[in-house]
Amino acid sequence: MFALGALSFLLAAQPIISSVGFGVGGTILGVDRPELGYSDPSELIAPQYTGFVALLVPALVVVLQLRRRFWRAVGAGVGLLGVVAYMFAPNLHVPTRYYYINGIDPATAIYFLAIVGGLAFAALAPSLPGGIRRVVYVGTTALVVVNAILGVQAMYAFQFVNDTSLPTATEQIARRSLASVDGADLRHRIAPLSATESVLFNYFAKKPELRDYYAFAQLNVDWLYWAYDTLYHPPINPARYQAVLDWYGLDELTVSQVDTKGEADIAALDFMRLDPDTRNTQFRLYRYLTPSTLAALTAAPLTVVVADRSGYDRTARLLFDAGASPRTRVPIWWSETLATLPDELTTRANAVLIVGDRLGDPTRAAARTDELTAHGAKLVWDVGDLAATATLPAPWPAERLQRVVLDRWDVVDRGGRIRSEDFSAASYDGEPWGASAPAGARGTVELSASGQPIIVSSARGQGTLTILGGNLLYHAQSKANAAERGYVLSFLGPPANGAEREPVWRFVDPERREIESDGTAVVLKESRYAKWQAHMVDADGRVRSVPIFYAGPGLMLVLDSTLPSGWIAWGLTVLGGAIAIFLARRESVFVPAPRASRRVDSEDE
């Protein structure tokens, strides 16, 4: 069993090892999915389910073999219990970041019991005597032969022929519905709902698809699920819907008879239009009226999220729910600390959201804080998950943290931006809401609950520092509360409107794009992958490597590392030094000029 597992790991090494570099959407373990469904206990014992045989028989063998093959039986038992524990972890309210294998719903994992149970049985079942073994071999061979003979006869006796070239074939209907799509369009992406449409479209068209298993399903499977869930499953959030369209450069999508539950909501969106030629067909084509392109320049505010995978995943989804996209606001993930924030992000960030213990080295973090606020950046520190005994460094506007436990939101906002009744219930798993919050305020209390500070802020340079307590980011995201979401995001500053434009660019081949930029941030709407590289070619032909940052749902953002403000600063410094040297060589500098003698005219003249 262990040898088979090791071999499986080796064969799957590419996606497993590579996923480490793919970020949130491509990670295998450690994501928060509180919406996972529960497993039905009857699946373990009901005869119509695999678990009846796959669990009970191997479990019986484990019990019988405990005395003879103790350690092997224990290993097999642990394997069986592991699958059962995975299946029922949502029922027990275990946080998904501790066990969830991305893309494998625990409620559908009953088939794992057949695999693990079969391996356990093979490892523990006693060997059969030679005569009985031969009988089993002969009987098994006879069953296979009989099934093969009957299968061939049944195949020829079956009158239906699946001719996909017939005009009435599903494949041909799908092809006719997609006939109006420009298959040579490399500037946008299409989202076919069904596999039939996707395969047919791939045969005859070059246009990129959202359902691209190599570009998204392998690299960012979780973001792909999020995108399809947004596009097709009600209730539809128009802001998030448009954000998905913009992030992936989608200009067209289809709805088929396979899944129509969200079509009425799609048709009601004022930015979507049904192609009239597909109205009464099995596959309806909808077009986005204002599509963005796969390569884009964005002047939208850049919001750097300094967090681990789970923190970015939670925060990014909150921003997307509010419509964050290259047109409005661009979230960028920095997985290290504030202290190690690179210069490109430090000088260009409009806001920085720090989630948890991510300041890093205090001295360097304080220096980065001053650099960011010097050009007006807003820094928000979400401290809800930190220990309630933690002390906070200067210049943050609170001395320490304290534990707050709330059974209701009796809040007072300094500016009256939110009311108590705007909050969802202050509860978690049936218990009162508890989290860390700032204490010993050194700034302005923006929000208090039951008289205790929850949000504290202070001005710093041209920007602001805000401590966000009460785990309000998670509360807003987990409760899907639009009022809470808008309130907590207001501390990052306002989003832009229409801040994206198409550059002059060229699709060279699937592994290369050429994009012209005037120094504006470049968004390439392909999955960020470790092997992608970006090079800036200056007007004089000089080539420089520039970093690629993780933006939005696992896509790529490039900033010119030779920033104009940086060059201006260096230029002024050099100019100042030259002037200082020039003045130092003079015998006297900055002395007042002698007064000119006043001319006295003689009255005799």
XYZ file of C-alpha atoms in Angstrom:
605
model
C 0.000 0.000 0.000
C 2.798 2.392 0.891
C 4.713 1.456 -2.265
C 1.616 2.131 -4.356
C 1.120 5.467 -2.617
C 4.752 6.431 -3.223
C 4.468 5.485 -6.889
C 1.264 7.517 -7.215
C 3.045 10.500 -5.691
C 5.915 10.183 -8.147
C 3.556 9.951 -11.119
C 1.608 12.980 -9.883
C 4.704 14.938 -8.852
C 4.250 17.654 -11.495
C 0.862 18.975 -10.328
C 1.610 18.329 -6.652
C 4.985 20.077 -6.527
C 4.032 22.800 -8.989
C 0.943 23.730 -6.988
C 3.200 25.225 -4.326
C 3.950 28.084 -6.695
C 0.437 28.605 -7.951
C -0.884 30.475 -4.946
C -4.347 30.311 -3.430
C -6.273 28.918 -6.361
C -3.779 26.161 -7.067
C -3.075 25.068 -3.527
C -4.084 21.521 -2.627
C -4.555 21.965 1.122
C -5.291 24.829 3.469
C -8.201 26.803 1.987
C -11.318 27.957 3.837
C -14.551 26.525 2.447
C -17.237 26.906 5.139
C -19.983 26.158 2.597
C -19.113 22.453 2.151
C -22.117 20.137 2.406
C -22.647 17.420 4.989
C -22.206 13.683 4.389
C -25.044 11.227 4.939
C -24.125 8.537 7.547
C -26.347 6.010 5.765
C -23.749 5.833 2.966
C -21.548 3.737 5.262
C -24.086 0.953 5.827
C -26.823 1.134 3.184
C -26.390 -1.693 0.606
C -26.900 0.642 -2.353
C -23.724 2.546 -1.445
C -20.130 1.448 -1.918
C -19.448 1.891 1.777
C -21.516 -1.163 2.670
C -18.869 -3.454 1.192
C -15.858 -1.140 1.000
C -15.958 -0.305 4.713
C -17.624 -3.181 6.541
C -15.697 -6.040 4.921
C -12.210 -4.424 5.255
C -13.072 -3.292 8.800
C -13.966 -6.882 9.710
C -10.669 -8.109 8.251
C -8.791 -5.440 10.241
C -10.392 -6.629 13.484
C -9.711 -10.294 12.732
C -6.062 -9.643 11.824
C -5.145 -7.418 14.780
C -3.548 -10.294 16.704
C -1.700 -11.824 13.752
C -0.571 -8.708 11.858
C -0.907 -5.924 14.390
C 0.959 -3.042 12.728
C -0.355 -3.807 9.267
C -3.890 -3.986 10.636
C -3.402 -0.705 12.500
C -2.175 0.959 9.305
C -5.160 -0.308 7.340
C -7.516 0.784 10.109
C -5.998 4.264 10.182
C -6.485 4.496 6.413
C -10.161 3.554 6.677
C -10.735 5.910 9.603
C -8.960 8.691 7.708
C -11.403 8.452 4.807
C -14.387 8.311 7.165
C -13.032 11.303 9.116
C -12.586 13.250 5.876
C -16.146 12.459 4.807
C -17.686 13.638 8.070
C -15.350 16.522 8.972
C -17.931 19.103 7.753
C -20.560 17.445 9.967
C -18.213 17.919 12.941
C -17.507 21.565 11.967
C -13.766 21.019 11.605
C -12.211 24.073 9.852
C -11.571 23.111 6.234
C -8.047 24.532 6.201
C -6.947 21.533 8.313
C -8.152 18.752 6.027
C -9.883 19.847 2.807
C -8.269 18.533 -0.385
C -9.070 21.202 -2.911
C -11.757 20.124 -5.346
C -12.712 16.884 -3.540
C -16.031 17.401 -1.784
C -16.138 15.264 1.393
C -19.777 14.388 0.678
C -18.687 12.703 -2.572
C -15.620 10.904 -1.186
C -17.385 7.597 -0.567
C -15.525 6.128 -3.532
C -12.262 6.585 -1.610
C -13.465 3.847 0.696
C -13.497 1.438 -2.240
C -9.857 2.278 -2.997
C -8.574 2.259 0.577
C -10.808 -0.650 1.543
C -9.560 -2.722 -1.389
C -5.944 -2.005 -0.479
C -6.616 -2.844 3.172
C -8.286 -6.123 2.232
C -5.433 -7.057 -0.106
C -2.856 -6.294 2.592
C -4.582 -8.262 5.361
C -6.666 -11.052 3.836
C -5.018 -14.451 4.383
C -3.612 -16.272 1.384
C -5.852 -18.923 -0.128
C -4.734 -22.556 -0.465
C -3.516 -23.521 -3.916
C -6.667 -25.421 -4.934
C -9.057 -22.671 -3.842
C -6.826 -20.056 -5.456
C -7.084 -21.860 -8.791
C -10.856 -22.032 -8.449
C -10.977 -18.255 -7.830
C -8.751 -17.594 -10.847
C -10.839 -19.825 -13.119
C -14.116 -18.379 -11.835
C -12.919 -14.788 -12.264
C -11.649 -15.507 -15.775
C -14.948 -17.156 -16.695
C -16.915 -14.125 -15.464
C -14.743 -11.759 -17.520
C -15.111 -13.915 -20.651
C -18.889 -14.213 -20.258
C -19.224 -10.444 -19.765
C -17.044 -9.790 -22.820
C -19.172 -12.087 -25.020
C -22.444 -10.647 -23.750
C -21.079 -7.117 -24.069
C -20.186 -7.552 -27.747
C -23.594 -9.088 -28.506
C -25.373 -6.291 -26.635
C -23.373 -3.667 -28.511
C -24.414 -5.021 -31.908
C -27.990 -5.585 -30.769
C -28.295 -1.975 -29.632
C -29.845 -0.050 -32.520
C -28.765 3.463 -31.541
C -25.707 4.873 -33.344
C -24.252 8.074 -31.897
C -23.520 9.858 -35.171
C -22.206 13.285 -34.138
C -22.332 14.517 -37.747
C -26.146 14.397 -37.936
C -27.861 17.822 -37.976
C -29.880 16.744 -34.930
C -26.822 15.679 -32.945
C -26.106 17.678 -29.809
C -22.617 18.464 -31.085
C -23.941 20.003 -34.306
C -26.570 22.021 -32.439
C -23.837 23.373 -30.185
C -21.691 24.212 -33.195
C -24.538 26.116 -34.890
C -25.207 28.083 -31.699
C -21.556 29.125 -31.587
C -21.402 29.966 -35.298
C -21.628 33.710 -34.641
C -18.607 33.643 -32.320
C -15.398 34.992 -33.824
C -13.171 31.944 -33.480
C -10.056 33.905 -34.441
C -10.484 36.448 -31.626
C -7.389 36.313 -29.410
C -8.273 39.458 -27.440
C -11.086 37.913 -25.401
C -12.138 34.654 -23.815
C -15.365 32.641 -24.063
C -17.005 30.587 -21.298
C -18.842 27.560 -22.724
C -20.865 25.850 -20.015
C -20.866 22.256 -21.221
C -18.015 19.955 -22.194
C -19.729 19.308 -25.536
C -19.518 22.982 -26.481
C -15.993 23.308 -25.173
C -14.654 20.355 -27.175
C -16.463 21.351 -30.392
C -15.305 24.942 -30.101
C -11.721 23.838 -29.548
C -11.812 21.795 -32.751
C -12.667 24.748 -34.968
C -11.597 27.941 -33.150
C -8.484 29.576 -31.704
C -10.305 31.827 -29.264
C -9.250 31.105 -25.650
C -11.745 29.450 -23.326
C -12.345 29.785 -19.618
C -12.779 26.015 -19.523
C -9.106 25.536 -20.385
C -7.837 22.620 -18.353
C -4.196 23.516 -18.862
C -4.424 27.244 -18.176
C -6.821 27.223 -15.237
C -8.122 23.839 -14.082
C -4.626 22.563 -13.299
C -3.119 25.815 -12.081
C -6.015 27.573 -10.390
C -8.739 24.978 -10.011
C -10.299 26.739 -7.047
C -10.540 30.114 -8.769
C -12.045 28.364 -11.803
C -14.707 26.833 -9.581
C -15.335 30.279 -8.071
C -15.700 31.789 -11.547
C -18.207 29.198 -12.768
C -20.120 29.341 -9.498
C -20.385 33.117 -9.905
C -21.458 32.964 -13.546
C -24.093 30.245 -13.337
C -25.405 29.715 -9.812
C -28.016 32.019 -8.250
C -28.304 34.211 -6.353
C -26.166 36.355 -8.644
C -24.146 39.245 -7.254
C -23.919 41.708 -10.198
C -20.724 43.341 -8.895
C -18.930 40.017 -8.521
C -20.373 38.791 -11.825
C -18.907 41.748 -13.681
C -15.613 41.348 -11.815
C -15.319 37.748 -13.066
C -16.036 38.853 -16.632
C -13.390 41.568 -16.398
C -10.714 39.490 -14.657
C -10.872 36.741 -17.275
C -11.468 38.953 -20.310
C -14.781 37.223 -21.042
C -16.980 38.662 -23.757
C -19.286 35.670 -24.305
C -20.717 32.770 -22.330
C -23.251 30.060 -23.013
C -26.149 28.565 -21.104
C -27.336 25.104 -22.060
C -30.088 22.720 -21.125
C -27.574 21.027 -18.834
C -27.859 23.833 -16.273
C -30.467 26.578 -16.629
C -31.144 27.555 -13.010
C -29.228 30.825 -13.284
C -30.315 31.873 -16.775
C -33.188 34.103 -15.664
C -30.799 36.099 -13.469
C -28.238 36.343 -16.281
C -30.869 37.634 -18.707
C -31.857 40.308 -16.172
C -28.338 41.783 -15.937
C -28.218 45.122 -17.754
C -24.702 44.450 -19.068
C -25.545 41.071 -20.681
C -27.445 40.457 -23.933
C -28.797 37.246 -25.440
C -27.827 36.521 -29.039
C -31.294 36.434 -30.672
C -30.257 33.673 -33.084
C -29.794 31.302 -30.137
C -32.974 32.178 -28.249
C -34.882 28.935 -28.873
C -31.947 26.539 -29.151
C -30.443 24.084 -26.691
C -27.418 26.371 -26.268
C -27.991 30.080 -25.664
C -25.196 32.589 -26.215
C -24.956 35.701 -24.021
C -22.631 38.627 -24.754
C -21.015 41.081 -22.348
C -21.684 44.598 -23.631
C -18.440 46.182 -22.369
C -15.808 43.430 -22.392
C -12.222 43.964 -21.335
C -9.259 42.335 -23.026
C -6.839 39.613 -21.987
C -4.014 42.141 -21.797
C -4.839 45.415 -20.102
C -3.344 48.540 -18.593
C -4.856 49.544 -15.274
C -4.695 52.780 -13.340
C -6.999 51.389 -10.649
C -5.898 51.632 -7.007
C -3.504 48.836 -6.074
C -4.390 47.115 -2.801
C -1.575 44.926 -1.514
C -2.786 42.125 0.756
C 0.017 40.964 3.062
C -1.247 37.573 4.211
C -0.922 33.826 4.033
C -2.950 31.826 1.496
C -6.047 31.660 3.644
C -5.893 35.362 4.476
C -5.560 36.422 0.850
C -8.233 33.997 -0.276
C -10.715 35.374 2.247
C -9.828 39.017 1.617
C -9.762 38.748 -2.173
C -13.207 37.141 -2.242
C -14.502 40.000 -0.098
C -13.027 42.518 -2.554
C -14.419 40.633 -5.557
C -17.869 40.633 -3.960
C -17.573 44.422 -3.942
C -16.632 44.438 -7.639
C -12.830 44.644 -7.438
C -11.352 44.278 -10.926
C -8.772 46.015 -13.149
C -11.456 48.665 -13.744
C -11.970 49.471 -10.058
C -9.430 48.067 -7.584
C -6.631 45.512 -8.016
C -5.800 43.220 -5.079
C -2.198 41.975 -5.098
C -1.007 39.145 -2.878
C 2.279 39.504 -1.008
C 2.860 36.285 0.939
C 5.802 37.477 3.046
C 5.712 40.422 5.471
C 5.292 44.179 5.405
C 9.001 44.501 6.211
C 9.944 42.677 2.987
C 7.480 44.474 0.723
C 9.365 45.171 -2.535
C 10.015 48.699 -3.750
C 7.714 48.271 -6.758
C 4.732 47.704 -4.478
C 5.832 50.165 -1.803
C 5.932 53.079 -4.218
C 2.770 52.174 -6.138
C 0.378 50.807 -3.505
C -2.659 52.922 -2.724
C -3.572 50.684 0.200
C -1.998 47.833 2.136
C -4.094 45.331 4.078
C -2.103 43.283 6.593
C -3.847 40.120 7.791
C -2.613 38.694 11.080
C 1.000 38.520 12.245
C 2.630 39.797 9.057
C 4.589 42.909 10.050
C 7.956 41.147 10.113
C 11.098 42.854 11.400
C 9.872 45.838 13.480
C 12.507 48.301 12.283
C 12.083 47.496 8.593
C 8.306 47.354 8.957
C 8.266 50.823 10.520
C 10.438 52.139 7.690
C 8.104 50.620 5.082
C 5.150 52.137 6.921
C 6.686 55.601 6.686
C 7.519 55.140 2.999
C 3.976 54.029 2.212
C 2.206 56.752 4.157
C 4.575 59.399 2.783
C 2.844 59.108 -0.601
C -0.653 58.780 0.859
C -1.149 55.017 1.170
C -3.754 53.728 3.600
C -2.543 50.876 5.821
C -5.115 48.618 7.474
C -4.081 45.901 9.940
C -6.612 43.125 10.541
C -5.729 41.894 14.050
C -8.795 39.740 14.694
C -6.848 36.458 14.729
C -3.895 37.679 16.822
C -3.438 36.702 20.453
C -5.348 38.976 22.811
C -2.173 39.529 24.861
C -0.141 40.944 21.958
C 1.435 44.379 22.186
C 1.411 46.590 19.115
C 4.451 48.543 17.913
C 4.566 52.231 17.133
C 3.417 54.000 15.046
C 0.221 51.894 15.067
C -2.573 53.712 16.929
C -3.047 51.260 19.833
C -0.784 49.909 22.545
C -2.047 46.344 22.794
C -4.880 43.951 22.033
C -7.679 42.655 24.205
C -10.265 39.907 23.838
C -13.828 41.013 23.123
C -16.839 38.697 23.223
C -20.061 40.024 21.728
C -23.504 38.477 21.605
C -24.884 41.447 19.665
C -23.532 44.383 17.716
C -24.251 47.455 19.832
C -21.977 49.690 17.759
C -21.230 53.374 17.429
C -19.400 54.600 14.330
C -17.712 57.979 14.573
C -19.015 59.087 11.192
C -22.384 57.343 11.366
C -21.451 55.170 8.384
C -22.989 51.982 9.760
C -25.655 51.119 12.329
C -26.057 48.229 14.730
C -28.930 46.798 12.711
C -26.737 46.686 9.593
C -24.627 43.899 11.112
C -25.381 40.209 10.806
C -25.697 38.127 13.966
C -22.728 38.247 16.343
C -22.347 34.483 16.517
C -20.039 31.720 15.413
C -21.188 28.108 15.466
C -23.936 29.000 17.923
C -21.611 30.822 20.322
C -21.074 34.591 20.843
C -18.655 36.283 18.478
C -15.173 36.536 19.987
C -12.038 38.155 18.573
C -9.124 40.440 19.373
C -9.579 44.208 19.304
C -7.321 47.226 19.937
C -6.881 48.605 23.463
C -4.994 51.602 24.785
C -5.901 53.710 21.770
C -3.286 56.178 20.567
C -5.554 57.464 17.808
C -9.184 58.022 16.907
C -11.768 55.361 17.738
C -13.670 54.860 14.490
C -15.973 52.087 15.723
C -16.831 50.830 19.185
C -19.041 47.941 20.274
C -20.605 47.918 23.738
C -18.190 50.702 24.645
C -15.075 48.789 23.559
C -12.880 50.039 20.681
C -13.073 47.853 17.588
C -11.494 50.056 14.898
C -8.864 52.703 15.678
C -7.074 54.953 13.182
C -4.581 57.796 13.035
C -3.075 60.038 10.392
C 0.507 59.312 9.369
C 2.345 61.355 6.763
C -0.062 61.772 3.872
C -1.812 58.488 4.645
C -3.561 56.709 7.499
C -2.979 53.759 9.811
C -6.030 51.728 10.830
C -6.291 48.788 13.226
C -9.257 46.605 12.351
C -10.364 44.457 15.282
C -13.305 42.203 15.957
C -12.404 39.929 13.032
C -14.731 42.116 10.975
C -13.233 41.096 7.630
C -14.070 37.458 8.261
C -17.473 38.344 9.699
C -18.401 40.370 6.611
C -17.191 37.646 4.247
C -18.665 34.655 6.073
C -22.041 36.343 6.573
C -22.112 37.743 2.993
C -23.233 41.084 4.424
C -23.006 43.874 1.841
C -23.287 46.669 4.422
C -20.450 45.254 6.532
C -18.372 44.610 3.431
C -18.710 48.168 2.189
C -17.920 49.552 5.619
C -14.698 47.648 6.288
C -13.459 48.189 2.727
C -14.050 51.937 3.038
C -10.885 52.150 5.149
C -8.892 51.167 2.041
C -10.064 54.236 0.168
C -12.544 54.522 -2.702
C -12.335 52.343 -5.827
C -11.911 53.785 -9.298
C -14.347 53.626 -12.189
C -13.312 52.615 -15.696
C -9.591 52.607 -14.870
C -8.723 49.843 -17.364
C -7.801 50.308 -21.011
C -6.520 48.089 -23.775
C -2.861 48.560 -24.686
C -1.202 48.037 -28.013
C -0.355 44.364 -27.720
C 0.193 41.201 -29.715
C -0.477 37.526 -29.070
C 2.777 36.053 -30.356
C 2.134 32.445 -29.320
C 0.648 30.666 -26.293
C 3.858 31.274 -24.354
C 4.536 34.877 -25.334
C 2.773 38.249 -25.397
C 4.152 41.640 -26.428
C 2.490 44.543 -24.614
C 3.279 48.255 -24.883
C 3.111 50.260 -21.657
C 3.726 53.877 -20.698
C 4.603 52.867 -17.141
C 1.023 51.975 -16.250
C 0.523 48.651 -14.487
C 0.041 45.739 -16.909
C -2.449 42.954 -16.189
C -2.111 39.736 -18.189
C -5.185 37.611 -17.605
C -3.441 34.269 -17.613
C -2.707 32.123 -14.576
C 0.437 33.160 -12.753
C 2.917 30.339 -13.094
C 6.493 30.107 -11.887
C 7.861 29.688 -15.416
C 6.373 32.932 -16.740
C 8.935 35.725 -17.046
C 8.500 39.414 -17.835
C 11.026 41.652 -19.573
C 10.800 45.393 -20.103
C 12.261 46.650 -23.379
C 13.142 50.353 -23.161
C 12.998 52.770 -26.067
C 16.763 52.424 -26.536
C 16.460 48.628 -26.797
C 17.753 47.895 -23.311
C 16.090 44.776 -21.840
C 15.387 44.468 -18.119
C 13.732 41.715 -16.115
C 10.764 42.852 -14.062
C 8.869 40.897 -11.402
C 5.444 39.352 -11.920
C 3.030 39.774 -9.024
C 0.047 37.629 -8.063
C -3.038 39.734 -8.782
C -6.745 39.051 -8.498
C -7.781 35.392 -8.936
C -4.289 34.030 -9.552
C -3.470 36.206 -12.575
C -0.406 38.300 -13.414
C 0.428 41.951 -12.833
C 3.652 43.614 -13.949
C 4.983 46.935 -12.671
C 7.929 48.698 -14.207
C 10.634 48.350 -11.576
C 12.227 51.550 -12.910
C 9.542 53.760 -11.480
C 9.315 57.432 -12.590
C 9.148 58.687 -8.995
C 12.279 56.756 -8.128
C 14.215 58.193 -11.058
C 13.000 61.705 -10.277
C 14.152 61.337 -6.690
C 17.574 60.057 -7.761
C 17.840 62.787 -10.367
C 17.100 65.480 -7.816
C 19.606 63.944 -5.409
C 22.359 63.910 -8.038
C 21.500 67.463 -9.057
C 21.647 68.583 -5.439
C 25.028 66.924 -4.972
C 26.423 68.589 -8.089
C 25.220 71.997 -6.914
C 26.721 71.413 -3.463
C 30.105 70.511 -4.967
C 29.987 73.561 -7.234
C 29.198 75.887 -4.353
C 31.834 74.302 -2.129
C 34.528 75.257 -4.638
C 33.641 78.939 -4.391
C 35.335 81.188 -1.841
C 32.063 82.645 -0.643
C 28.473 81.618 -1.065
C 25.094 82.850 0.092
C 26.478 86.244 1.301
C 24.473 89.431 0.839
C 25.516 91.706 -1.982
C 26.978 95.077 -0.925
C 24.516 97.906 -0.912
C 24.749 100.259 -3.839
C 25.751 103.780 -2.705
C 22.925 106.243 -3.023
C 23.599 108.958 -5.544
C 23.328 112.403 -4.027
C 22.687 115.135 -6.520
C 24.111 118.543 -5.765
C 21.591 121.340 -5.722
C 24.220 123.543 -7.327
C 24.302 121.461 -10.432
